[in-house]
XYZ file of C-alpha atoms in Angstrom:
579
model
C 43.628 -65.936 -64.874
C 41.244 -63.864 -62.315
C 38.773 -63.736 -65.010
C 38.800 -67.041 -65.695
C 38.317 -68.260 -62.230
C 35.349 -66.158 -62.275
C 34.137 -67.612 -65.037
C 34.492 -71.274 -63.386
C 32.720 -69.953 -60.400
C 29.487 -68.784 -62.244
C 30.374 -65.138 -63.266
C 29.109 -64.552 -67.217
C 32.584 -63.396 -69.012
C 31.780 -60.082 -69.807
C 31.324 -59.629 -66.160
C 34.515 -61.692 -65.035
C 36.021 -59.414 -67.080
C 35.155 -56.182 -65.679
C 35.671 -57.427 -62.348
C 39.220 -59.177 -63.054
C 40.347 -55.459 -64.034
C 38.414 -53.718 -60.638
C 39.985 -55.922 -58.593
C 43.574 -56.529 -59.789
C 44.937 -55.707 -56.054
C 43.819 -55.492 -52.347
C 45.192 -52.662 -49.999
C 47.972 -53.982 -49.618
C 49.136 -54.031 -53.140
C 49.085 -57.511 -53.586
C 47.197 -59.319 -56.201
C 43.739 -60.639 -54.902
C 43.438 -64.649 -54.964
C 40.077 -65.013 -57.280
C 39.476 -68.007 -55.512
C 38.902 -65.460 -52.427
C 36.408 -63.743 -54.545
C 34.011 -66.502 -54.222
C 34.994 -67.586 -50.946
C 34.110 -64.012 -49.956
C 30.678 -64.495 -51.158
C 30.030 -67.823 -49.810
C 31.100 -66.387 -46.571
C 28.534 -63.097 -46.933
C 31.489 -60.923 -46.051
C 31.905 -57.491 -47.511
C 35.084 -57.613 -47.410
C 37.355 -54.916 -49.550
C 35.047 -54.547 -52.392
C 31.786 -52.337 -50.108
C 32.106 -48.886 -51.465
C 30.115 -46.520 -49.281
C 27.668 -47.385 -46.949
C 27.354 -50.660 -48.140
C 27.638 -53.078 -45.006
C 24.318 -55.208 -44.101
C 21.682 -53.766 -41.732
C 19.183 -55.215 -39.760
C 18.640 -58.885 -39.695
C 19.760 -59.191 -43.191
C 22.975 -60.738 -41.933
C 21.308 -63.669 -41.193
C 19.333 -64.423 -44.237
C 20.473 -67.377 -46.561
C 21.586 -66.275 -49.655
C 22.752 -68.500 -52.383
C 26.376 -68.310 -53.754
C 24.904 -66.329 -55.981
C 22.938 -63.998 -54.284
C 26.413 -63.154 -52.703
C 28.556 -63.092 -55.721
C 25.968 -60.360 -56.915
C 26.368 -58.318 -54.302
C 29.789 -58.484 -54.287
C 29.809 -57.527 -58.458
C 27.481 -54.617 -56.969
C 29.744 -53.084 -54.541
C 32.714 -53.635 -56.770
C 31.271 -51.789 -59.819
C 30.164 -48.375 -57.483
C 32.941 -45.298 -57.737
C 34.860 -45.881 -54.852
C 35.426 -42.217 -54.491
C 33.902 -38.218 -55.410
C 35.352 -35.528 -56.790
C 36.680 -32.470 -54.513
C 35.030 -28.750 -56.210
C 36.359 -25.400 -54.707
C 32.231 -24.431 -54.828
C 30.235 -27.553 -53.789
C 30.786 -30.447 -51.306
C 29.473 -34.300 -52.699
C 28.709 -37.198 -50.414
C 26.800 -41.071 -51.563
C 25.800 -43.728 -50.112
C 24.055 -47.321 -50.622
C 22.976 -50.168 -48.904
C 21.251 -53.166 -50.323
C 17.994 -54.569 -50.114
C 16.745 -56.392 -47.096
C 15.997 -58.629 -49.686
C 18.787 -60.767 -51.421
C 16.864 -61.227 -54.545
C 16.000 -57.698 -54.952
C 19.608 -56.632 -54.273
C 22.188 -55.137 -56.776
C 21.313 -52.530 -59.354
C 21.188 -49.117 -58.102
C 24.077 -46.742 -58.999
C 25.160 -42.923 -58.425
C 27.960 -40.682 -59.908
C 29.744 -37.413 -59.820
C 31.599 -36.353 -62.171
C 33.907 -32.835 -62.425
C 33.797 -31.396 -65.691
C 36.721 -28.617 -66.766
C 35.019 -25.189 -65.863
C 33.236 -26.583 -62.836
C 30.217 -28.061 -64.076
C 29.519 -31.339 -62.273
C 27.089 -33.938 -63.158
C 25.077 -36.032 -60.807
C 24.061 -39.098 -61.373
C 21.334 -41.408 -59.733
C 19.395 -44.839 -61.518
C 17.811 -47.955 -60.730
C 17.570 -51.070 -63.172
C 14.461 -53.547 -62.519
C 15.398 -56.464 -60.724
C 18.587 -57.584 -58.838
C 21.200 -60.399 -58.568
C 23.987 -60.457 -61.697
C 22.043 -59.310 -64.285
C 20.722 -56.087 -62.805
C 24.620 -55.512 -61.431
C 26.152 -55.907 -64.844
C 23.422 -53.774 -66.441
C 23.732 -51.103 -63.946
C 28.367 -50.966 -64.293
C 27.632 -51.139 -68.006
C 25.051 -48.269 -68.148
C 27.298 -46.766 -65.544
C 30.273 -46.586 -67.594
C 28.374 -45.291 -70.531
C 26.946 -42.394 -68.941
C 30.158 -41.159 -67.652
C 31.643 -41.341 -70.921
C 28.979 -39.447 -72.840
C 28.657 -37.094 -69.888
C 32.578 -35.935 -71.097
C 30.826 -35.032 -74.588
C 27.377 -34.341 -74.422
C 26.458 -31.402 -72.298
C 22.368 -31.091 -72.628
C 20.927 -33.405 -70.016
C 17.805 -34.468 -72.499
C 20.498 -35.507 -75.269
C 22.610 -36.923 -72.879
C 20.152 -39.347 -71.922
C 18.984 -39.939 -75.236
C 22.311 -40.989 -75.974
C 22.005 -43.583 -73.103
C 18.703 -45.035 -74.196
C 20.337 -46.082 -77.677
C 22.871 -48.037 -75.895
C 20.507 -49.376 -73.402
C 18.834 -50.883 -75.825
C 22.122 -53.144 -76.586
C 22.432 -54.279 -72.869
C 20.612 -57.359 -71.745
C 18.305 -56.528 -68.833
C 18.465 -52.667 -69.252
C 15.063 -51.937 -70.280
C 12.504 -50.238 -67.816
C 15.500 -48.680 -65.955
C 14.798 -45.286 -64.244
C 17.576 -42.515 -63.699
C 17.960 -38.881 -63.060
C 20.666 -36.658 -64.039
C 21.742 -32.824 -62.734
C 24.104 -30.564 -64.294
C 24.782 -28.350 -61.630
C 27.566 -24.799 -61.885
C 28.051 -24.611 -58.271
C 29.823 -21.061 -59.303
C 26.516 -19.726 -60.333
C 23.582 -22.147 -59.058
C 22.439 -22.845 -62.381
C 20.984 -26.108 -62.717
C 19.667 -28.606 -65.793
C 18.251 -31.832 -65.056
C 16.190 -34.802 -67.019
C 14.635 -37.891 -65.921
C 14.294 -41.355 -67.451
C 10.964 -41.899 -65.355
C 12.956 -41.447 -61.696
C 11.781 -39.246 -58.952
C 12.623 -35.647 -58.928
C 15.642 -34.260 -56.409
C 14.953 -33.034 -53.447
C 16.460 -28.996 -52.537
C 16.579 -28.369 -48.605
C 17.506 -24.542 -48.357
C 20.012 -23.113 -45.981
C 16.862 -21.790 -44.289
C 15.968 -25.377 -43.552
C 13.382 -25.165 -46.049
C 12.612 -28.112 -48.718
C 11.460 -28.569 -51.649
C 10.941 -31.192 -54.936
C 11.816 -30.024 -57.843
C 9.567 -30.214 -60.875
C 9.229 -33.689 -62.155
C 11.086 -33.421 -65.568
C 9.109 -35.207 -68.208
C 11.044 -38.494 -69.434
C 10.550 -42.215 -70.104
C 12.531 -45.174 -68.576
C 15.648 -46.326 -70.681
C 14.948 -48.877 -73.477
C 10.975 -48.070 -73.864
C 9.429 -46.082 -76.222
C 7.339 -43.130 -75.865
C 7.802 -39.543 -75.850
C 11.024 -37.168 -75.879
C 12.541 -35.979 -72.771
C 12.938 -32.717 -71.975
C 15.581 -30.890 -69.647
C 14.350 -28.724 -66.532
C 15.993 -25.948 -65.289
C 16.375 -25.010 -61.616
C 18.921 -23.045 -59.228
C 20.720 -23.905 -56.152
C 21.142 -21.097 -53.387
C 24.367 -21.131 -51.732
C 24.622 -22.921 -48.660
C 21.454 -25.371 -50.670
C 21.474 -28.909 -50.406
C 20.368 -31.159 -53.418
C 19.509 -34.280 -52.817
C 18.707 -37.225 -55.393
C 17.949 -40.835 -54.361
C 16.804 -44.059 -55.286
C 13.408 -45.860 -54.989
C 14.578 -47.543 -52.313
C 14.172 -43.973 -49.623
C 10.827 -44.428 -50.626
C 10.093 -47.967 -51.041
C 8.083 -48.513 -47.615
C 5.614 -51.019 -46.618
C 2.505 -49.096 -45.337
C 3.313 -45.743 -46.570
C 1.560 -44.113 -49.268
C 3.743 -42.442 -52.389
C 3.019 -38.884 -50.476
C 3.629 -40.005 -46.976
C 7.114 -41.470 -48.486
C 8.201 -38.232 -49.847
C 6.923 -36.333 -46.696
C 9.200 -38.955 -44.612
C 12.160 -37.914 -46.686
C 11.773 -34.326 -46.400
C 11.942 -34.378 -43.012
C 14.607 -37.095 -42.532
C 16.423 -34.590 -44.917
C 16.063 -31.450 -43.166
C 16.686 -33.148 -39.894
C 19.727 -34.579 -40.806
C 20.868 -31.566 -42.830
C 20.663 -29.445 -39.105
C 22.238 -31.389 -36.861
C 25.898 -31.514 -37.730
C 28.785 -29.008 -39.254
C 26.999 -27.173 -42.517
C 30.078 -28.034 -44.384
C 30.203 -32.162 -43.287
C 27.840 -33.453 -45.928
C 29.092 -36.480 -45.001
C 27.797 -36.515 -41.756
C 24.689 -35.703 -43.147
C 24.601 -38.166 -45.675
C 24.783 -40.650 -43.005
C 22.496 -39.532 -40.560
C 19.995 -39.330 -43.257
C 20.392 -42.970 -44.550
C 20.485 -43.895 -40.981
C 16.554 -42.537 -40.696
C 15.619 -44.153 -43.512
C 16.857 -47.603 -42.236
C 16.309 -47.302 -38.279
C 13.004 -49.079 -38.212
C 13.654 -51.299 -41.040
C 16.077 -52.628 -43.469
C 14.869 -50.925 -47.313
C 13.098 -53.161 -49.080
C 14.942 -52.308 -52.774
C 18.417 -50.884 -52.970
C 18.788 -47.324 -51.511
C 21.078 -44.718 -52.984
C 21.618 -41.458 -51.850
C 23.705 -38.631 -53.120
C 24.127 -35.513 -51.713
C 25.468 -31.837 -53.155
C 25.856 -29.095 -51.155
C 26.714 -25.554 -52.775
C 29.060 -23.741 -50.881
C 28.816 -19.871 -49.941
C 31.926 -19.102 -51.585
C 34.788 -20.962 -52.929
C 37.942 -22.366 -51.207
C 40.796 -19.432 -51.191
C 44.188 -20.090 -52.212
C 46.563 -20.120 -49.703
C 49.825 -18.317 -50.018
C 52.334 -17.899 -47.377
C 55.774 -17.409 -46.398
C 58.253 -17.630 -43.958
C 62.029 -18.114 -43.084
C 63.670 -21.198 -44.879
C 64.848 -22.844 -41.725
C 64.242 -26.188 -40.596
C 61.956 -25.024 -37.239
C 59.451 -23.578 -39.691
C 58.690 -26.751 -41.634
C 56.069 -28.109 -38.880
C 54.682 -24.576 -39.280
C 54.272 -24.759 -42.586
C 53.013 -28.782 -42.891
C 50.278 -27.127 -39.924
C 48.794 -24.757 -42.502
C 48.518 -26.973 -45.410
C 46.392 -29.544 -42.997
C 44.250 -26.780 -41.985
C 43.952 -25.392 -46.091
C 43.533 -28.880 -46.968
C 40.834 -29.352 -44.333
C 39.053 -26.786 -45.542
C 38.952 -27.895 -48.782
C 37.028 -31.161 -48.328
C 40.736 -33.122 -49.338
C 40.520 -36.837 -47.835
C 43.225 -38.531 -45.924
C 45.141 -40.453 -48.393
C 45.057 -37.313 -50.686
C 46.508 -35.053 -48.063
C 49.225 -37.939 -46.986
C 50.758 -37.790 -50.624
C 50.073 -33.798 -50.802
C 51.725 -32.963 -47.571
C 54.858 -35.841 -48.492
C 55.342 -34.110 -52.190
C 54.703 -30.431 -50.659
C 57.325 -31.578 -47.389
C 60.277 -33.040 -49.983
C 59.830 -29.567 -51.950
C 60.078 -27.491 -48.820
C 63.107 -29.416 -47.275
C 64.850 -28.476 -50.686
C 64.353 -25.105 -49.897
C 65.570 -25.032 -46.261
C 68.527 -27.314 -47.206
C 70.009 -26.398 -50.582
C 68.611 -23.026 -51.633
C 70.800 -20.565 -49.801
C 74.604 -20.487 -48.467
C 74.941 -21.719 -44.924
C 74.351 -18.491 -42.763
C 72.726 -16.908 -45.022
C 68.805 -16.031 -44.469
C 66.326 -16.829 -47.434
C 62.904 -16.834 -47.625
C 59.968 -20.471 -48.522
C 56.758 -19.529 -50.129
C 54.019 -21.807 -50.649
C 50.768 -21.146 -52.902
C 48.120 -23.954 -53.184
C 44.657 -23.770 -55.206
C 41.588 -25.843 -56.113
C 40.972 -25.237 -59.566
C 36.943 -25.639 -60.926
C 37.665 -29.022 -62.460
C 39.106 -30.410 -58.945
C 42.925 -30.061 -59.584
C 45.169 -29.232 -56.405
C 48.331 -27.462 -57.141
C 50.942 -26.552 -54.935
C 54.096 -24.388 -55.914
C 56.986 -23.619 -53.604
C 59.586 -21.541 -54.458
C 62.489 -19.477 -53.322
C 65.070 -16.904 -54.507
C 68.226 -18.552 -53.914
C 70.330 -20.910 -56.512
C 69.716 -24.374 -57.725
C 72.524 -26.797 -56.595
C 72.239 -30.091 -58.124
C 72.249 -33.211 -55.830
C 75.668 -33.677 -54.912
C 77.514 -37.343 -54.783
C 78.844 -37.221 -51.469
C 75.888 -39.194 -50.094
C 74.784 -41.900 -52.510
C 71.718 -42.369 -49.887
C 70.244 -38.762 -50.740
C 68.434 -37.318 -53.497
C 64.984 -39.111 -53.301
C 62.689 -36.135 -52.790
C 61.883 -35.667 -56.042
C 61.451 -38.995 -56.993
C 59.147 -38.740 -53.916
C 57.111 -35.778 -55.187
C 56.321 -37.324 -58.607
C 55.042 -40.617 -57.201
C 52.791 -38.420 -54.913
C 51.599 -36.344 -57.110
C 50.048 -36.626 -60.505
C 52.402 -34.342 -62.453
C 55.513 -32.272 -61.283
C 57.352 -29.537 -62.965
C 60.807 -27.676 -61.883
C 61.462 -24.782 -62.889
C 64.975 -22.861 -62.246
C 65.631 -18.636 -63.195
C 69.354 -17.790 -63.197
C 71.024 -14.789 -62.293
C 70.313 -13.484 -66.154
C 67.113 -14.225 -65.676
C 66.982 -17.246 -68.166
C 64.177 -20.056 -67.023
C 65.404 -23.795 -67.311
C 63.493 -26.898 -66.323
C 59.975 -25.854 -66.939
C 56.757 -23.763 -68.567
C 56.646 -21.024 -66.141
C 58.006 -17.118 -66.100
C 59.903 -16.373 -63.470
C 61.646 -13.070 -61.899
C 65.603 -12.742 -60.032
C 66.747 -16.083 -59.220
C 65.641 -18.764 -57.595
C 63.618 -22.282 -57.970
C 59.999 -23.149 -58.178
C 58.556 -26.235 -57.832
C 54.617 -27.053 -59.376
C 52.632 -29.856 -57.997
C 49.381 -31.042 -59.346
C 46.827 -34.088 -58.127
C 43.252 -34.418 -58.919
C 42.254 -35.437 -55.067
C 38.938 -37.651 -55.034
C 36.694 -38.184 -51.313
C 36.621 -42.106 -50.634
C 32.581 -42.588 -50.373
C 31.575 -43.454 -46.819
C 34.462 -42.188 -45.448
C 34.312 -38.868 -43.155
C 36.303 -36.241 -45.286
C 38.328 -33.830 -43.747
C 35.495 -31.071 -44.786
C 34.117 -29.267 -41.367
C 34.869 -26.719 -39.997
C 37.682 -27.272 -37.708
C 37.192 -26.123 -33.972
C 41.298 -26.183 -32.706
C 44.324 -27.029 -34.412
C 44.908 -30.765 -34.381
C 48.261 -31.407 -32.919
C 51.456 -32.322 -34.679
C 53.164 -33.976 -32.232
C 56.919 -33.339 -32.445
C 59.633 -35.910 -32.717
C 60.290 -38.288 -30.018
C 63.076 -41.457 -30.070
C 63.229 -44.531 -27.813
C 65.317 -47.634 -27.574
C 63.544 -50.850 -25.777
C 66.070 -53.849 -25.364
C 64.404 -56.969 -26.321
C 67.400 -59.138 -24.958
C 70.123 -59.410 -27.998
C 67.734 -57.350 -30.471
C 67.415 -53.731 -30.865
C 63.779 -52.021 -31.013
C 63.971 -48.236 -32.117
C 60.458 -46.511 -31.495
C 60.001 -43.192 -33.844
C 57.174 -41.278 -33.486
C 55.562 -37.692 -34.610
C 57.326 -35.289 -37.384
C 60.434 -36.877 -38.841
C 61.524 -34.180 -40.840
C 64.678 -32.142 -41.937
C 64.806 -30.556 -38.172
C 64.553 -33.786 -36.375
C 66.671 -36.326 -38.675
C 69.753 -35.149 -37.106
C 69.429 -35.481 -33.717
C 67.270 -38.403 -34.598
C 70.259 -39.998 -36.431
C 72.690 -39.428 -33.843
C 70.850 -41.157 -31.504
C 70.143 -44.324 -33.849
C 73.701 -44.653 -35.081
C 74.591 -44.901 -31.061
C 71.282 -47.592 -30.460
C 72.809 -49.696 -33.254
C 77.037 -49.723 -32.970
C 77.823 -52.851 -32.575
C 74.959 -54.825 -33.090
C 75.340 -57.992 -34.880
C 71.600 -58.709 -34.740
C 68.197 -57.265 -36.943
C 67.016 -54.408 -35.599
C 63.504 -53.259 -36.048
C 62.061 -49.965 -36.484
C 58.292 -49.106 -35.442
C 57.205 -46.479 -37.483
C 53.643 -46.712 -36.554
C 53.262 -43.330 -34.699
C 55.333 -41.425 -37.280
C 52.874 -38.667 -38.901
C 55.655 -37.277 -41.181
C 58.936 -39.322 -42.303
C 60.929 -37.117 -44.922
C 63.532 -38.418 -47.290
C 66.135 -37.035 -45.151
C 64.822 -39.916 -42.435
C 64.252 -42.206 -45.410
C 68.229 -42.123 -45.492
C 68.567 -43.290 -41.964
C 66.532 -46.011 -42.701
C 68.496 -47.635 -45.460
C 72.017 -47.711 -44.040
C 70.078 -49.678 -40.851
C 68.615 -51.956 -43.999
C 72.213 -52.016 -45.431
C 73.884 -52.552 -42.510
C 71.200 -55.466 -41.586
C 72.066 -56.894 -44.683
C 75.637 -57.400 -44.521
C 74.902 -59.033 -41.323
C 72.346 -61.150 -43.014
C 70.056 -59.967 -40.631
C 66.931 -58.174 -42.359
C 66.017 -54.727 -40.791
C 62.162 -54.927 -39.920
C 60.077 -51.833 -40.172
C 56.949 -51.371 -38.768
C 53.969 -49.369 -40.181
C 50.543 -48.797 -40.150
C 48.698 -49.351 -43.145
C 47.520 -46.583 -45.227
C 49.505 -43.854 -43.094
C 52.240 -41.477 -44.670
C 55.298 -43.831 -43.067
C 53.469 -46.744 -45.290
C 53.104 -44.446 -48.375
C 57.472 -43.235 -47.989
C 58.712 -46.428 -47.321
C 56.840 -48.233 -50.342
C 57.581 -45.739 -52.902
C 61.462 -45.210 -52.020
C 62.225 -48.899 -51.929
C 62.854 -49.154 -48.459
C 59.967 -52.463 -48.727
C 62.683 -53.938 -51.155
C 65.734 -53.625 -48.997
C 64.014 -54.203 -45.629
C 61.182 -56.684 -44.610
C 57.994 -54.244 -44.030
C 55.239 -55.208 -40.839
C 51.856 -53.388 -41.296
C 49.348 -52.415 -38.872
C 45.839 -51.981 -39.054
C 44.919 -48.466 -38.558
C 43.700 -47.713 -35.153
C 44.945 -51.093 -33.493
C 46.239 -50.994 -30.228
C 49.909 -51.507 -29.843
């Protein structure tokens, strides 16, 4: 149905398609009207789709565009990778804006992708033109590179590969590209060109530098073989690869463009946190575009190799409830660290949380002391994984409490794989793929995390621990209804209390009671349990509970994936609005 709209509005089907499957749901998990679609253009709104920097600068806001002009754009910003990989080694960060001018818009691309062993590629191009055409040239010739980047590991022959399907795609020939093959372990680097500009290396020294120009002809036209270049990245080096567009500038010569980028690029590089490539990324397009909009498509993409790689962190402590804040503190600051992004860390720290509050709760006889240990890592190909374990005994959930016994549900829609794994007083193993010593349980968590482009990632340095705020509870009387206020670290040490105080709030009450959630910044399944027997007890009253959340944060993330959205009607906030 979305893809037919499309068609109906303009879009050829190949491209309706493609964008039907992109854009199967909004934030907020519902399906996307595809009338909206086109309204969206017709409107010259963004909307959901920009990835990156992709918002309209300068006075190109108030240019007409056609329908479309628009619905190009939109097809542009909707076929980009919404997000970059996380290394242990390197740091990644994109951008792109359109051109000033609508016709000339749509087109440019750039990629990242995380090989097993470390080895990432980076990707840059350009097809001629704009509008539609150039935008379903550049997602198809997109999509193809990744997939022969997974197979073909010599940049020449990778590219060669890519000119034979160019050739197939309507309105590919003549486009430029340049692709890097970079081991951020050793600094080793092997790039080609399909007639693009050479990347640009600013040292840790604030130094810069083109590389070579690596022989190679645009995609679809014939002429000699490319070759592959060779080059190294220092630690702490910055490699930067861009579009015509950062040099596409009325009045400048092709020298006095490159010398403009250099030092855009080594300003920006030394102003900020050496570790927020972000930062940089944006202070550099934001040179390129202060005096005017770019005149073609800009793309930039930035690498920076890191001095060393991201240490594992391993830690213990007492399993007892006080020590779970502790222990949620130091996984924010690994994860910081790391260069993890906020949504990633929300579902790490929920799965890691669940595991943990197993620990504390059903690992060891009451009065009995016991020990939580956590391990996390970054492997080379990008994957996160978490363990926690302890020595005690597995006890399976028990059926006193029908309510209970959604953490690990929990930690397997967080993460993308779990395993349990239990050793028994003879030392057998049961539940998983692991060896194990003595008793005791181990849990193994695994996501592939991925840094939304033009978002800030939570990758400098960090000057003072953030605060957690602890657990605070409030009742507001709104006449005969009931407003409970949560707020801060709703864990296994708080629920109690926390649950005491609700189940006194709401005795009684013969009217819906509503629950903001929006300053929670942890909400456990121990909580979660709270929560439904207010929804249950709302709906033998036939009056709904009403939860309020903001959208995107950790409360949002718990109560959609236990079912609490099912059994409860669900208000969501905007992140950041005022209450």
């Amino acid at each position: 149905m979305l893809a037919a709209s499309l068609i109906d509005s303009g879009v050829p089907g190949g491209v309706a398609a493609k964008l039907a499957l992109k854009l199967r749901g909004d934030a907020g998990g519902s399906c996307l009207d595809p009338t909206k679609l086109v309204e969206r253009a017709g409107a010259g709104g963004d909307g959901p789709l920009a990835s990156g920097r992709s918002h309209v600068r300068g006075g190109q806001a108030e240019q007409r565009e056609t329908v479309d002009q628009r619905l190009a754009r939109t097809l542009q910003y909707a076929l980009l990778p919404d997000g970059l990989p996380v290394s242990p080694r390197a740091r990644f960060a994109a951008r792109y804006v359109a051109a000033a001018s609508a016709e000339n818009a749509g087109g440019d691309w750039y990629d990242a992708v995380l090989l097993d062993g470390g080895t990432v590629v980076l990707t840059v191009g350009d097809v001629i033109g704009g509008g539609v055409g150039a935008a379903t040239a550049m997602g198809q010739l997109r999509s193809a590179l990744t997939a022969y980047t997974l197979a073909e590991h010599d940049a020449a022959a990778l590219f060669d590969r890519v000119d034979e399907y160019a050739r197939l795609v309507p309105g590919a020939a003549g486009t430029t590209a340049c692709v890097v093959q970079l081991d951020p372990a050793t600094g080793q680097l092997s790039y080609a060109s399909a007639g693009h500009a050479p990347p640009l290396v600013v040292g840790a020294d604030g130094t810069a530098r083109y590389l070579a120009p690596a022989p190679g002809r645009p995609f679809g036209i014939e002429g000699e073989p490319r070759t592959a270049s060779v080059g190294w990245l220092g630690p702490g080096d910055v490699l930067v690869l861009y579009s015509d567009g950062a040099l596409s500038l009325p009045g400048y010569s092709v020298g006095q463009s490159r010398a403009r980028l250099v030092g855009a690029a080594r300003s920006a590089l030394a102003d900020g946190p050496a570790a927020d490539v972000d930062g940089a990324c944006e202070r550099l397009l934001t040179a390129l575009t202060r005096d005017q909009p770019p005149q073609d498509d800009l793309v930039l993409l930035i690498a920076r190799r890191l001095s060393g790689p991201v240490r594992p962190l391993r830690t213990s402590m007492p399993a007892r409830p006080g020590q779970l804040s502790t222990l949620r503190q130091q996984l924010q600051d690994w994860m910081d660290g790391a260069g993890v992004g906020e949504q990633d860390a929300v579902s790490v720290q929920i799965a890691v949380g669940e595991a943990a509050s197993n620990v504390v709760e059903h690992a060891y006889p009451p009065g009995q002391d016991g020990e939580l240990q956590l391990s996390v890592s970054l492997s080379p190909q990008g994957d996160l994984s978490a363990e926690v374990s302890d020595r005690g005994s597995w006890r399976p959930p028990g059926e006193e409490n029908q309510l209970r016994g959604r953490g690990l549900p929990l930690m397997r829609a967080c993460m993308d794989s779990m395993d349990l794994s239990r050793v028994d007083p003879a030392g057998s193993e049961t539940g998983g793929t692991g060896t194990g010593t003595g008793t005791g349980t181990t849990v193994r968590l695994r996501r592939r995390p991925r840094t939304p482009v033009g978002t800030v990632a939570r990758g400098a340095p960090q000057t003072a621990r953030r605060p957690r705020p602890e657990a605070d509870f409030e009742v507001v009387a709104d006449g005969d209804r009931v407003l409970l206020r949560l707020g801060g670290e709703v864990d296994l040490s708080t629920t109690e209390a926390i649950g005491k105080q609700i189940r006194a709030a709401t005795r009684g009450n013969t009217t819906s009671t509503t629950v903001d959630l929006t300053r929670v910044t942890h909400l456990a399944s121990a909580a979660v349990q709270l929560l439904f027997e207010l929804a249950n007890d709302g709906a033998r009253l036939n009056q709904p509970a009403v939860l309020l959340v903001t959208a995107g944060s950790a409360a949002e993330q718990v109560v959609s994936l236990t079912g609490l959205d099912q059994v409860a009607k669900v208000g969501r906030q905007a992140a950041g609005s005022a209450k």
